[in-house]
Amino acid sequence: MVDQNGQKSPVASGYEAVIGLEVHAQLLTQSKMFCGCSARYADAAPNTLVCVVCGGFPGALPVLNQAAVEAAIVTGLALNCDIPRFSKLDRKNYFYPDLPKGYQISQYDMPLAVDGHLEFASGGQTRRARITRVHVEEDTGRLVHRTEANGSRVSLIDLNRSGVPLMEIVGEPDLRSPEEARDYLTALRQILRYIGVSTGNMEEGAFRCDANVSVRERGGPLGAKVEVKNMNSFRAVERALRFEQERQTEALQTGQRIEQETRGWIEDRGVTMSQRTKEQAHDYRYFPEPDLPPLIVSEETVSGLTSRLPEMPAQRRARFAQQYGLAESESMQLTAERTVADFFETVAQSDGVDRPSSAANWIVNDLTGLQRSRGLAPDRLPLSARQLQDLLDALEQSRVTVRAAKELLPQIREGEAVMMAAARLNLLVLDAAGEIRDAVVATIAAFPAAVADYQGGKHAAIGRLIGETMRRTDGRADPEEVRRVLEEELIRG
Ligand code: ADP
Ligand code: ZN
Ligand code: MG
């Protein structure tokens, strides 16, 4: 269908997208899922974090990582899931060169968490999507394909990632647009970061999303779903879904049938390509993992983990707006990262005038700008809360002017006291007793004509003298203070 502007418009066509996401997130544990090898493989040389278990040697026995199980349960709780008392691990059988055992230990029919929901902001509204399940599994190794100097192409295997704990979060098909899918992912990642179970970093592969999408006549029965893979940013997920929505809508409009299939997103061409159809789907022959006992999750474990949950981003956002009188957009920005929200609250609660609003202003306008220009991660601010507090104190006590504070900000060193930085950079307001009076006396001596005018009754002549004194102090003096000292000296003289 084509609208008045000649644009293809799936939205106007009476068709709608139905989207359900499957997210894999790496769990931030010290060790791997079933052995003691370090799970922090980012900077390790290839194949240095491998043992007989994660190397897939026959007969090596797995030991379940308690921290990984707890992290997945905490995630389930944060996503309003039920935690069944009984759970188990299963073998998912398939062959791939990066999977040395020939099977992956995962969870099939008895996951750690079920039947939850996620509330998220989208298009100015609060939306809710149901969460089907959260389960744990192990990551695979990595294949590296490259061309050697002599032109031969080789495939190398690195097993450092083999056995790293993952959790999979499966969502119900409750999302209705690519934008909504992106907003859901944003909210989900925020929660994972708040509860500290994953970095949620998509570029580093710690947060991966397979997107299922079908198109149907609005309100009609569900269509066959297409699973799209290989997106490595939130933007790519949104683009891939929009491409699929348009492709499928067009196919339906021309009377074609959509086949259930898996497609890959090709970032630089902006298209999806078929990878395999339903007929080629794997049969994983799941069966209960015989080397691990089933899991009993006690009431005490669940209540213990529940008490560890921090305030969630959405609640914190609402509370910030209410308690500190912030604008919606400000509380949104200030709660995006837990560390920033903590930083804000520390400064907002410090003694001073209008601390919440000035803290919000400085963080949203100045600190995040500086953070961006320095290329810092979104959870790292370029100042400590203590330093911002001291800067606000200095402003309130007129020890620096607003202009000087803005100049000072990017030059404060890590751990440096704000007043020391201001002194080092000569940005302190001059103290009235000493330097201002010296400058005033020098000005009076240098401009006898203006002094005579003033003393002869032309009081406007003081403006000239104030300007000259300001020039002598490089603009660091408070002009009101200069006027006061000038008047004193002129009367005395
Ligand atoms: P499968 O049997 O292929 O694993 P599931 O029913 O378990 O399929 O769903 C897998 C994912 O696909 C879930 O995230 C779910 O929300 C989504 N999904 C299921 N059916 C549809 C559909 N008709 N359209 C879009 N997404 C769907
Ligand atoms: Zn190992
Ligand atoms: Mg399924």
PDB file of N, CA and C in Angstrom, residues 3 22 81 87 153 192 385 463:
ATOM      1  N   ASP A   3       0.852   5.480   0.569  1.00  0.00           N
ATOM      2  CA  ASP A   3       0.034   6.584   1.103  1.00  0.00           C
ATOM      3  C   ASP A   3       0.137   7.821   0.204  1.00  0.00           C
ATOM      4  N   GLU A  22      14.048 -12.817  22.246  1.00  0.00           N
ATOM      5  CA  GLU A  22      14.823 -13.755  23.068  1.00  0.00           C
ATOM      6  C   GLU A  22      16.190 -13.121  23.312  1.00  0.00           C
ATOM      7  N   CYS A  81       8.742 -12.543  37.955  1.00  0.00           N
ATOM      8  CA  CYS A  81       8.458 -13.942  37.623  1.00  0.00           C
ATOM      9  C   CYS A  81       8.122 -14.755  38.870  1.00  0.00           C
ATOM     10  N   SER A  87      13.645 -27.219  39.680  1.00  0.00           N
ATOM     11  CA  SER A  87      14.174 -26.858  38.362  1.00  0.00           C
ATOM     12  C   SER A  87      15.229 -27.898  37.981  1.00  0.00           C
ATOM     13  N   ARG A 153      43.326 -19.334   3.959  1.00  0.00           N
ATOM     14  CA  ARG A 153      42.279 -18.983   4.914  1.00  0.00           C
ATOM     15  C   ARG A 153      42.202 -20.051   5.992  1.00  0.00           C
ATOM     16  N   LEU A 192      19.030  -5.252  34.192  1.00  0.00           N
ATOM     17  CA  LEU A 192      20.158  -6.167  34.393  1.00  0.00           C
ATOM     18  C   LEU A 192      21.352  -5.426  34.989  1.00  0.00           C
ATOM     19  N   ALA A 385      31.102  12.628  43.477  1.00  0.00           N
ATOM     20  CA  ALA A 385      29.960  13.338  44.087  1.00  0.00           C
ATOM     21  C   ALA A 385      30.493  14.413  45.040  1.00  0.00           C
ATOM     22  N   GLY A 463      31.517  54.120  37.441  1.00  0.00           N
ATOM     23  CA  GLY A 463      31.434  53.000  36.487  1.00  0.00           C
ATOM     24  C   GLY A 463      32.772  52.746  35.810  1.00  0.00           C
TER      25      GLY A 463
END
